[in-house]
PDB file of C-alpha atoms in Angstrom:
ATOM      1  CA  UNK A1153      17.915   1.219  22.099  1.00 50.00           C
ATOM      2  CA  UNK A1154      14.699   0.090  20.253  1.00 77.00           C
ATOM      3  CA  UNK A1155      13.254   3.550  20.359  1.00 80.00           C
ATOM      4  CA  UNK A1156      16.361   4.680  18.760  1.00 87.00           C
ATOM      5  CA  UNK A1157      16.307   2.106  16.512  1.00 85.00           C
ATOM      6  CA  UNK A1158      12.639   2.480  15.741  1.00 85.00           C
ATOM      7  CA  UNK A1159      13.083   6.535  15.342  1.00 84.00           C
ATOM      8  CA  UNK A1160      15.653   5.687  12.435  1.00 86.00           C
ATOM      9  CA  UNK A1161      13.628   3.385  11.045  1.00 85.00           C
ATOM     10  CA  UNK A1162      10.777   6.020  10.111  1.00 84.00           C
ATOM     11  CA  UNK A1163      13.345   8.658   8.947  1.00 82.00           C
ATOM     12  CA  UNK A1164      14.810   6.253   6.489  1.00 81.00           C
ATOM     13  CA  UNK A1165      11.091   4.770   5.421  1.00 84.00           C
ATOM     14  CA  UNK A1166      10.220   8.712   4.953  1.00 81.00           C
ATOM     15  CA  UNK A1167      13.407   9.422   2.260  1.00 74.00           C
ATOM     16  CA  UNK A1168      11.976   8.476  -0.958  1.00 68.00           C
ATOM     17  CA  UNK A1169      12.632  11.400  -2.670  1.00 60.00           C
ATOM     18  CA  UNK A1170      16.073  10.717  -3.247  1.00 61.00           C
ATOM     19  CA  UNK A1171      17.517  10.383  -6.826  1.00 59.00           C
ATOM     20  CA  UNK A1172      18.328   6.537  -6.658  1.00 64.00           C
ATOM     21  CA  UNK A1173      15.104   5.480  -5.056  1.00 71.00           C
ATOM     22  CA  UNK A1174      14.899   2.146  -5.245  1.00 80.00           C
ATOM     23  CA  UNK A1175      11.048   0.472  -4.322  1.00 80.00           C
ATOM     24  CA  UNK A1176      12.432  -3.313  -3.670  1.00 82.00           C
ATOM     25  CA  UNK A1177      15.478  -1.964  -1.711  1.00 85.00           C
ATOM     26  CA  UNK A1178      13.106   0.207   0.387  1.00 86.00           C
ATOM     27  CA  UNK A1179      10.199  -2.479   0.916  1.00 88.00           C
ATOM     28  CA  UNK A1180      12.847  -4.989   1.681  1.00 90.00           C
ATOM     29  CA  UNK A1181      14.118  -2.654   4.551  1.00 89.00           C
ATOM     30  CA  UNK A1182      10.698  -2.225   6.333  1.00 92.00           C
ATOM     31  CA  UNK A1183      10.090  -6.029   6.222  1.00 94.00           C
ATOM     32  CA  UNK A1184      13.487  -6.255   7.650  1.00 92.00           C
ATOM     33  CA  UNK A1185      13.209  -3.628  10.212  1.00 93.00           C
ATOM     34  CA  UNK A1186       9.781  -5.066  11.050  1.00 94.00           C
ATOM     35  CA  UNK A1187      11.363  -8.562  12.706  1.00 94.00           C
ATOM     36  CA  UNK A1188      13.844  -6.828  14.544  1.00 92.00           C
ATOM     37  CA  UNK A1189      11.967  -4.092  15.744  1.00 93.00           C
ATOM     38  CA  UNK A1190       8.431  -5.886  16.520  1.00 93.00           C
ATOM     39  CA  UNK A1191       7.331  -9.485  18.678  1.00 91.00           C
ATOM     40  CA  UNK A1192       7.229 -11.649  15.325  1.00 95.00           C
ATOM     41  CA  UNK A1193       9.701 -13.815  13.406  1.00 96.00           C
ATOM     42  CA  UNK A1194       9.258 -12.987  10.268  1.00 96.00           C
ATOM     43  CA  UNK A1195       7.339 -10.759   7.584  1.00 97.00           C
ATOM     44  CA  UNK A1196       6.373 -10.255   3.925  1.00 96.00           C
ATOM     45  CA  UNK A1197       4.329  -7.713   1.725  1.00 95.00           C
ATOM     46  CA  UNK A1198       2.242  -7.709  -1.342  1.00 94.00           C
ATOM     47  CA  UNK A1199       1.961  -4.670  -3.172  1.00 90.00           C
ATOM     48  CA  UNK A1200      -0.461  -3.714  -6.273  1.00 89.00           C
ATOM     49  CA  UNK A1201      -0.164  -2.532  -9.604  1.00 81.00           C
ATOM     50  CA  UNK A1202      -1.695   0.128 -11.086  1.00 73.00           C
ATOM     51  CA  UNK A1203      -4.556  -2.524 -12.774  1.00 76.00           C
ATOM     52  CA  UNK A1204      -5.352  -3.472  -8.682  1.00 80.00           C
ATOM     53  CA  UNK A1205      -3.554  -7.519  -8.998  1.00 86.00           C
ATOM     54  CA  UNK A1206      -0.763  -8.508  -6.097  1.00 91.00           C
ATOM     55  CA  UNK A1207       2.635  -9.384  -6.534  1.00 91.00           C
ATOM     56  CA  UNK A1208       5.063 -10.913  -3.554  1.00 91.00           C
ATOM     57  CA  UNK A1209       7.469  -8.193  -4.077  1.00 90.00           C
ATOM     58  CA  UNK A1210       9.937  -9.369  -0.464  1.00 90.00           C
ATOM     59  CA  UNK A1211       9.855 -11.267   2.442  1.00 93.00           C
ATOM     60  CA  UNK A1212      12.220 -11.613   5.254  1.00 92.00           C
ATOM     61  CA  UNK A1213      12.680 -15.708   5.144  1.00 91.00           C
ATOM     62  CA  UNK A1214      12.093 -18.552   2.197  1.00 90.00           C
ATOM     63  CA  UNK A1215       9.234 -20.036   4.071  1.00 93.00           C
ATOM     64  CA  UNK A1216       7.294 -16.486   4.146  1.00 94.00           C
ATOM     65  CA  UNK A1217       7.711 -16.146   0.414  1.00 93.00           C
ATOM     66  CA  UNK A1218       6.550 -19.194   0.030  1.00 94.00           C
ATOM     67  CA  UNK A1219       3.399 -18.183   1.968  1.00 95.00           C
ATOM     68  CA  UNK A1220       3.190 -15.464   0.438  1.00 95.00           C
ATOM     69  CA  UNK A1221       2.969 -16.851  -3.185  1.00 94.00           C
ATOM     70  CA  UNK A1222       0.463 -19.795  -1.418  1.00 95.00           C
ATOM     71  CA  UNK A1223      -2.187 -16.649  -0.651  1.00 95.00           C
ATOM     72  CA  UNK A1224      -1.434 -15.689  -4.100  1.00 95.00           C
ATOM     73  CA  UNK A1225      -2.325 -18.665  -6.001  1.00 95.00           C
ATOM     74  CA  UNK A1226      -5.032 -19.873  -3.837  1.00 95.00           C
ATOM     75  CA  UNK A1227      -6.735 -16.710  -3.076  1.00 94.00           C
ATOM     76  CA  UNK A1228      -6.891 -16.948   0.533  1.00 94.00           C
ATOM     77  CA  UNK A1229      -4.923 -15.517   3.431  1.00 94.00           C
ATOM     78  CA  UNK A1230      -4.872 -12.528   6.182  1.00 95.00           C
ATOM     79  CA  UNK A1231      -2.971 -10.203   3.452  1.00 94.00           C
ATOM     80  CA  UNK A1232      -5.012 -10.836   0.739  1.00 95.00           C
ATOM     81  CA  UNK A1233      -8.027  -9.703   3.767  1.00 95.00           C
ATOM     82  CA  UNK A1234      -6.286  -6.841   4.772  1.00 96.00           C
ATOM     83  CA  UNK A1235      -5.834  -5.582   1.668  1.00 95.00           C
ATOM     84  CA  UNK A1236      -9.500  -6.135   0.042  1.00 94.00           C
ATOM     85  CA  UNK A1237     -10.844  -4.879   3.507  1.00 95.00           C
ATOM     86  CA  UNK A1238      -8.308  -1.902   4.258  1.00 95.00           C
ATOM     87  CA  UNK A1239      -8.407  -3.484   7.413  1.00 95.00           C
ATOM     88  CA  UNK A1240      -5.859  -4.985   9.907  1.00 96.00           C
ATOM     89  CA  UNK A1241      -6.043  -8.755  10.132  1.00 96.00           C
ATOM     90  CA  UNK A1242      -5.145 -10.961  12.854  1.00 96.00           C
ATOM     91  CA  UNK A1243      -4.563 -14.626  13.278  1.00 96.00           C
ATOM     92  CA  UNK A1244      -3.322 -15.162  16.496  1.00 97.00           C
ATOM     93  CA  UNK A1245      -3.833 -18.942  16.770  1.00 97.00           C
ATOM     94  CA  UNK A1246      -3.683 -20.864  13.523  1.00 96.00           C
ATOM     95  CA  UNK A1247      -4.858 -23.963  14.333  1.00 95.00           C
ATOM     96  CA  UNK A1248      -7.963 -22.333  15.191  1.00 94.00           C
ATOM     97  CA  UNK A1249      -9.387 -20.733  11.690  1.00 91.00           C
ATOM     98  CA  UNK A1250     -12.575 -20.887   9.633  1.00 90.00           C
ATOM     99  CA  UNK A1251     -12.724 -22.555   6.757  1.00 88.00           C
ATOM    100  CA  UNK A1252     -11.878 -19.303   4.105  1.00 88.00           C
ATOM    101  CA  UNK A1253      -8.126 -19.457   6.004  1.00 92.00           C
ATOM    102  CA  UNK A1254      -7.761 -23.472   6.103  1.00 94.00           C
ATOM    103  CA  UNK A1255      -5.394 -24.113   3.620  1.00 95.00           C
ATOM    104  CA  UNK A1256      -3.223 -21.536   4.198  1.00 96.00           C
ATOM    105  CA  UNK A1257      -3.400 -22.182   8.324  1.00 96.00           C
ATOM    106  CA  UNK A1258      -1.934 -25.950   7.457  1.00 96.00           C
ATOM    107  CA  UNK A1259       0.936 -24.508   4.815  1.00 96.00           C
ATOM    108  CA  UNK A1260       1.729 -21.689   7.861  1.00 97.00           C
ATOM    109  CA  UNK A1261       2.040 -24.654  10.460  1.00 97.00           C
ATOM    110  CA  UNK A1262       4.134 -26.869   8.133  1.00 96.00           C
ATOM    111  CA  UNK A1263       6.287 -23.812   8.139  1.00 95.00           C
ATOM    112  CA  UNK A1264       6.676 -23.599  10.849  1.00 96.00           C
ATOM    113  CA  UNK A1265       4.318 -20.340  11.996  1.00 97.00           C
ATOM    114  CA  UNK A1266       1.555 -20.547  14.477  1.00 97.00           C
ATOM    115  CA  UNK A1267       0.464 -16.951  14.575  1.00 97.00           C
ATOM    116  CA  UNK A1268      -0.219 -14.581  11.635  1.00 97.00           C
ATOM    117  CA  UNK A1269      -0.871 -10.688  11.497  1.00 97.00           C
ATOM    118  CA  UNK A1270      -1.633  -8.812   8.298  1.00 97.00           C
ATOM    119  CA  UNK A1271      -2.182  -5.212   7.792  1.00 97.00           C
ATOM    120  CA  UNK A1272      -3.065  -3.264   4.841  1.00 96.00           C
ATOM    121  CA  UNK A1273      -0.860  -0.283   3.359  1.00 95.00           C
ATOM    122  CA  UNK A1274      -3.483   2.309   3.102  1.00 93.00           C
ATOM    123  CA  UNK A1275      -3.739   6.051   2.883  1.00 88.00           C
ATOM    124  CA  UNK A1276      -7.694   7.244   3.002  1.00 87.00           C
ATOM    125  CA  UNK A1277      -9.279   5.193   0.137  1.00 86.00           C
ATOM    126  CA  UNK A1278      -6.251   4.558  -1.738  1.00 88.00           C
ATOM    127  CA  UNK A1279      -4.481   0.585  -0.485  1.00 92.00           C
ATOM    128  CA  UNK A1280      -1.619  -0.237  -2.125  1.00 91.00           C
ATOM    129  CA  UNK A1281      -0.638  -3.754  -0.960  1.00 94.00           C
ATOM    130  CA  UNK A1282      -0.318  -5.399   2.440  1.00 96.00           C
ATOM    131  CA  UNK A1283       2.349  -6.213   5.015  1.00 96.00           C
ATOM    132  CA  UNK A1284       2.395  -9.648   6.585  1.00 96.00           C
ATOM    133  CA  UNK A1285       4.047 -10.596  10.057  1.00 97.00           C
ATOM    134  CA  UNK A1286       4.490 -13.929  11.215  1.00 97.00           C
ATOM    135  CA  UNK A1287       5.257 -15.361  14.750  1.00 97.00           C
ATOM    136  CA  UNK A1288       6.508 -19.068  15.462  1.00 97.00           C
ATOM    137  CA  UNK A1289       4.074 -19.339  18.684  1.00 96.00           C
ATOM    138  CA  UNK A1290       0.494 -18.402  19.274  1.00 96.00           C
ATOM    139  CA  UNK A1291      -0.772 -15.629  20.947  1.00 95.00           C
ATOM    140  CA  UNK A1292      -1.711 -11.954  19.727  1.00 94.00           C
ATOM    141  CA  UNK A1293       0.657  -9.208  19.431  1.00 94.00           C
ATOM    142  CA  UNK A1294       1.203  -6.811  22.377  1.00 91.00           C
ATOM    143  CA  UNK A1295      -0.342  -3.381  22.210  1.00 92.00           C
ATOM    144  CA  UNK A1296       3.487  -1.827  21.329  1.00 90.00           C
ATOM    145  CA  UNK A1297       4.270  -4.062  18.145  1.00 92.00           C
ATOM    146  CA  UNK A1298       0.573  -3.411  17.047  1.00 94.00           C
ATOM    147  CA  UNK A1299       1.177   0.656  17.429  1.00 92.00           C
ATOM    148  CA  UNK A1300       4.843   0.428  16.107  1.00 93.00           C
ATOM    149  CA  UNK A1301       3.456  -2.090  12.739  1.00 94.00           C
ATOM    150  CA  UNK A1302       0.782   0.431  12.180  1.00 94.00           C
ATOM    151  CA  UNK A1303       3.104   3.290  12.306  1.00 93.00           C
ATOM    152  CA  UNK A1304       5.905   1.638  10.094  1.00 93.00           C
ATOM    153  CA  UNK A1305       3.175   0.438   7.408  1.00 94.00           C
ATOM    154  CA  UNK A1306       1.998   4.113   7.460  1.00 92.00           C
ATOM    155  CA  UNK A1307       4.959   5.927   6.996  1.00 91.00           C
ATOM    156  CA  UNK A1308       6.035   3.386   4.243  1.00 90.00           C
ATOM    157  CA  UNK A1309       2.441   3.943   2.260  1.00 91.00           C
ATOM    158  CA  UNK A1310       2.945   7.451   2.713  1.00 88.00           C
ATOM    159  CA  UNK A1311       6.120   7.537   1.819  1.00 85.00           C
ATOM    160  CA  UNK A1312       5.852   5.413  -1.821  1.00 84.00           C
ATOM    161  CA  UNK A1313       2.642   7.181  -2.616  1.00 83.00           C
ATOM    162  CA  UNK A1314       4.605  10.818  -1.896  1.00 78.00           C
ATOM    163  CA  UNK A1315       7.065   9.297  -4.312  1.00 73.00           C
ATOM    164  CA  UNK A1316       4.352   8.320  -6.877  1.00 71.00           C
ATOM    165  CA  UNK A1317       2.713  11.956  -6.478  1.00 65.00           C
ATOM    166  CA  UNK A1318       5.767  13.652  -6.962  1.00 60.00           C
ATOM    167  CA  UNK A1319       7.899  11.626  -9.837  1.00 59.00           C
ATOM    168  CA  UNK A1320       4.952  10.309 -11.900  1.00 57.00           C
ATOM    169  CA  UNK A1321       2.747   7.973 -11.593  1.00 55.00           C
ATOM    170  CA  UNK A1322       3.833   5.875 -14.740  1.00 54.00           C
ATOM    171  CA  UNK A1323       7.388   5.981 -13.697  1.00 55.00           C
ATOM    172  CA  UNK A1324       7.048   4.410 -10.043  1.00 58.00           C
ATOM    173  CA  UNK A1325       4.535   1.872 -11.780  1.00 62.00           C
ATOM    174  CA  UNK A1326       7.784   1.229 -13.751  1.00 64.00           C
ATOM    175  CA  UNK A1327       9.961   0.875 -11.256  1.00 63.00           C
ATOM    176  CA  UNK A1328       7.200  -1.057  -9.366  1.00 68.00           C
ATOM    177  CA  UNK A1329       7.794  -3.652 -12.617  1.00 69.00           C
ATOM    178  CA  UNK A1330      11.428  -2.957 -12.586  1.00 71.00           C
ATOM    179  CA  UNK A1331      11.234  -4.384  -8.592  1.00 73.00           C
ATOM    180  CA  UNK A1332       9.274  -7.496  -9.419  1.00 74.00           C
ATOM    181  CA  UNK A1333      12.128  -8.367 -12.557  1.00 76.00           C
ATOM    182  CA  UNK A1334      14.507  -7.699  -9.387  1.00 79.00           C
ATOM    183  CA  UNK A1335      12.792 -10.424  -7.539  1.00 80.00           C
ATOM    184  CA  UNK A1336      13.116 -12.792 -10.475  1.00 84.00           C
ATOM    185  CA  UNK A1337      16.725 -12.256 -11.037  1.00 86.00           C
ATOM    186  CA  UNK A1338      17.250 -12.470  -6.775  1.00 88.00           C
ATOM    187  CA  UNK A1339      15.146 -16.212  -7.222  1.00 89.00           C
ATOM    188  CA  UNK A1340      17.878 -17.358 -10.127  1.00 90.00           C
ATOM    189  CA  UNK A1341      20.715 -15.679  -8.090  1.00 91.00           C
ATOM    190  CA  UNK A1342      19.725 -17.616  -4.781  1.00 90.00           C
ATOM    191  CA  UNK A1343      19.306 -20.904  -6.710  1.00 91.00           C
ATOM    192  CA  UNK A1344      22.944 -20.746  -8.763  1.00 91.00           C
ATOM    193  CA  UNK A1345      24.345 -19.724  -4.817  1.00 91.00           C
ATOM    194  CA  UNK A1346      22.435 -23.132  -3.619  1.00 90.00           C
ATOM    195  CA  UNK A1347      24.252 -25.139  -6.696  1.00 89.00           C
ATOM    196  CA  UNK A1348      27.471 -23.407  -6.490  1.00 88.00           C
ATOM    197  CA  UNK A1349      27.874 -24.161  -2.751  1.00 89.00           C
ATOM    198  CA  UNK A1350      25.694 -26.882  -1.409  1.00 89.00           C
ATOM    199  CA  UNK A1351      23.377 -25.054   0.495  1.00 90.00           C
ATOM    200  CA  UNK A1352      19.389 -24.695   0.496  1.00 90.00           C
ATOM    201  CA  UNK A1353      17.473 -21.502  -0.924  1.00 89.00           C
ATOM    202  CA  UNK A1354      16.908 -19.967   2.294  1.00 87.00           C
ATOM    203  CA  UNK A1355      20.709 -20.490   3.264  1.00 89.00           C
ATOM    204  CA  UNK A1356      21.593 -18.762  -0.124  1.00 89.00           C
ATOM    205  CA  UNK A1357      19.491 -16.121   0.367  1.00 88.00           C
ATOM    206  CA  UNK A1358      21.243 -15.465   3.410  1.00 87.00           C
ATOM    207  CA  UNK A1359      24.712 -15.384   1.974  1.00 89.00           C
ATOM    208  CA  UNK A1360      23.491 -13.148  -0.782  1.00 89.00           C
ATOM    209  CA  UNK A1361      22.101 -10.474   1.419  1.00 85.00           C
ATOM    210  CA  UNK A1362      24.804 -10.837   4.121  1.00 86.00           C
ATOM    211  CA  UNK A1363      27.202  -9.827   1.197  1.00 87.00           C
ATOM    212  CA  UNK A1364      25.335  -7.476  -0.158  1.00 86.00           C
ATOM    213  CA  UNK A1365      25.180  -5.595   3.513  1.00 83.00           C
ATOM    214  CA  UNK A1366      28.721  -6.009   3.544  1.00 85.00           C
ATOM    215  CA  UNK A1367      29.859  -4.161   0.433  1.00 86.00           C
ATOM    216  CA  UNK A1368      27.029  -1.954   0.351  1.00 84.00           C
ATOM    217  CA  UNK A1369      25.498  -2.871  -2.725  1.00 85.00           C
ATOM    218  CA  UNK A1370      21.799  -3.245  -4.055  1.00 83.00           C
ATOM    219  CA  UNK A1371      20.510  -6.766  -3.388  1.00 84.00           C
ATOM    220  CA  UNK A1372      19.171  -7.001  -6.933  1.00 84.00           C
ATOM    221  CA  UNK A1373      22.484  -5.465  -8.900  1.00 87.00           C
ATOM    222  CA  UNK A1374      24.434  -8.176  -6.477  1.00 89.00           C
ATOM    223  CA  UNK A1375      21.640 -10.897  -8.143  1.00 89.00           C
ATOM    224  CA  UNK A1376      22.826  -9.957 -11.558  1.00 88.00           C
ATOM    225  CA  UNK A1377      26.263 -10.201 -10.940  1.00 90.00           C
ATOM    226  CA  UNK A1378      25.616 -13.897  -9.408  1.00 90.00           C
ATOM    227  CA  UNK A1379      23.511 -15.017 -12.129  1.00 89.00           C
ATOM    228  CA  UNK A1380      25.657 -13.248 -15.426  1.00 87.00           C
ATOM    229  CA  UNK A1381      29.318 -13.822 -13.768  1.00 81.00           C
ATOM    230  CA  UNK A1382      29.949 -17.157 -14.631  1.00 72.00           C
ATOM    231  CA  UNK A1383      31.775 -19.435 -10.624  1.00 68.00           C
ATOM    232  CA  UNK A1384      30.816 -15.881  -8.931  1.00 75.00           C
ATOM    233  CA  UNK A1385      31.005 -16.673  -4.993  1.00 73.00           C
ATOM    234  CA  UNK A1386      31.303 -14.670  -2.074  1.00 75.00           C
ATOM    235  CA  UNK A1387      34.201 -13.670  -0.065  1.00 63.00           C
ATOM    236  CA  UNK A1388      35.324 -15.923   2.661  1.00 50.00           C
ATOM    237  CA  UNK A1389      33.520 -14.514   5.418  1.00 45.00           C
ATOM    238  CA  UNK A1390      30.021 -15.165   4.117  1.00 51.00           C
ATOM    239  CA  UNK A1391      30.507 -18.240   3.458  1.00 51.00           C
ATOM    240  CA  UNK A1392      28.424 -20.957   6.082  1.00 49.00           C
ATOM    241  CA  UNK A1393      30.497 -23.121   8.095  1.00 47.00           C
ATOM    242  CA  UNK A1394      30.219 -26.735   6.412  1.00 41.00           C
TER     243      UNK A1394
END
């Protein structure tokens, strides 16, 4: 079933050349794809504008975009590694780190992550950001989640630079900056859900993508609705059992 599963996965990671290509929608299914496909709990990615500077553009959990902002704003971290190397990055026990990863080793921990693997989303000289994967216990990944990472990572570099080539380079750089308003608007959404209905950010989060899933509608354009459509809530179903 995984194979299956994992066959689909590349095919839909390799259709950017549709007319309603959304980047945010599309790096948000590979991070998503990533924890159910490979031996981790959860996953994030930095990506790069055109000038060379990361952005968290999605992550698959609250605590992993909070890493992924910590690496960010303290410089440090496997993706930030992978990136500036172009090479994979692994972690597999963090309580045993040099120095250059301490800080961001403790914050992991306190989140509840004991192993971290980062790889870089590169095509010949050209890397474009980095995709994160996080476990809960120590130990390295097995030889199939590092072959099946590397070929997700490479089909989705591939994939937005094909994009890039083909529509223009200023316009994906737009929506690039169109995906990282998205993630703005998708912060506001998830805090009005955790106001409107008691819950924590990473429980809103959940209810916001569950119902966007379920009607079949962009996570960001859901966000908008959320944050402009004044006691907006979700149906019945998606709501978490008090």
């Amino acid at each position: 079933m995984k194979q299956q599963r994992l066959v689909e996965t590349l095919v839909e990671l390799a259709d950017t050349l549709i007319d309603d290509f959304d980047v945010l929608d599309f790096l948000q299914l590979l991070v998503d794809r990533c924890v159910e496909l490979l031996a981790i709990d959860a996953a994030g990615i930095l990506l790069a504008t055109v000038d060379g500077e990361l952005h968290m553009v999605t992550s698959s959990s609250e605590a992993v975009r909070r890493l992924e902002l910590f690496q960010l704003r303290h410089d440090e971290g496997p993706c930030l590694a992978a990136y500036r190397s172009g090479l994979p990055v692994s972690r597999p026990d963090l309580t045993r780190v040099d120095a250059t990863d301490a800080r961001f080793a403790s914050a992991a921990i306190a989140d509840g992550y004991q192993a971290v693997f980062a790889l870089p989303m590169r095509l010949r000289s050209e890397t474009i950001g980095a995709l994160n994967l996080f476990r809960a216990t120590p130990g390295d990944l097995d030889d199939l989640s590092w072959h099946t990472a590397k070929a997700l990572v490479d089909v989705a570099t591939i994939s937005l630079l094909q994009a890039r080539a083909v529509r223009d380079h200023a316009l994906l750089s737009e929506q690039l900056q169109e995906a990282l308003t998205s993630r703005v608007i998708i912060e506001q959404a998830k805090g009005v859900l955790a106001e409107r209905l008691g819950l924590d950010m990473a429980a809103a989060f959940d209810v916001l993508r569950g119902h966007a899933r379920d009607t079949n509608t962009k996570l960001s354009e859901l966000a908008r609705v959320v944050v402009t459509e004044t006691g907006w809530t979700p149906s019945e179903s998606r709501r978490p059992p008090v």
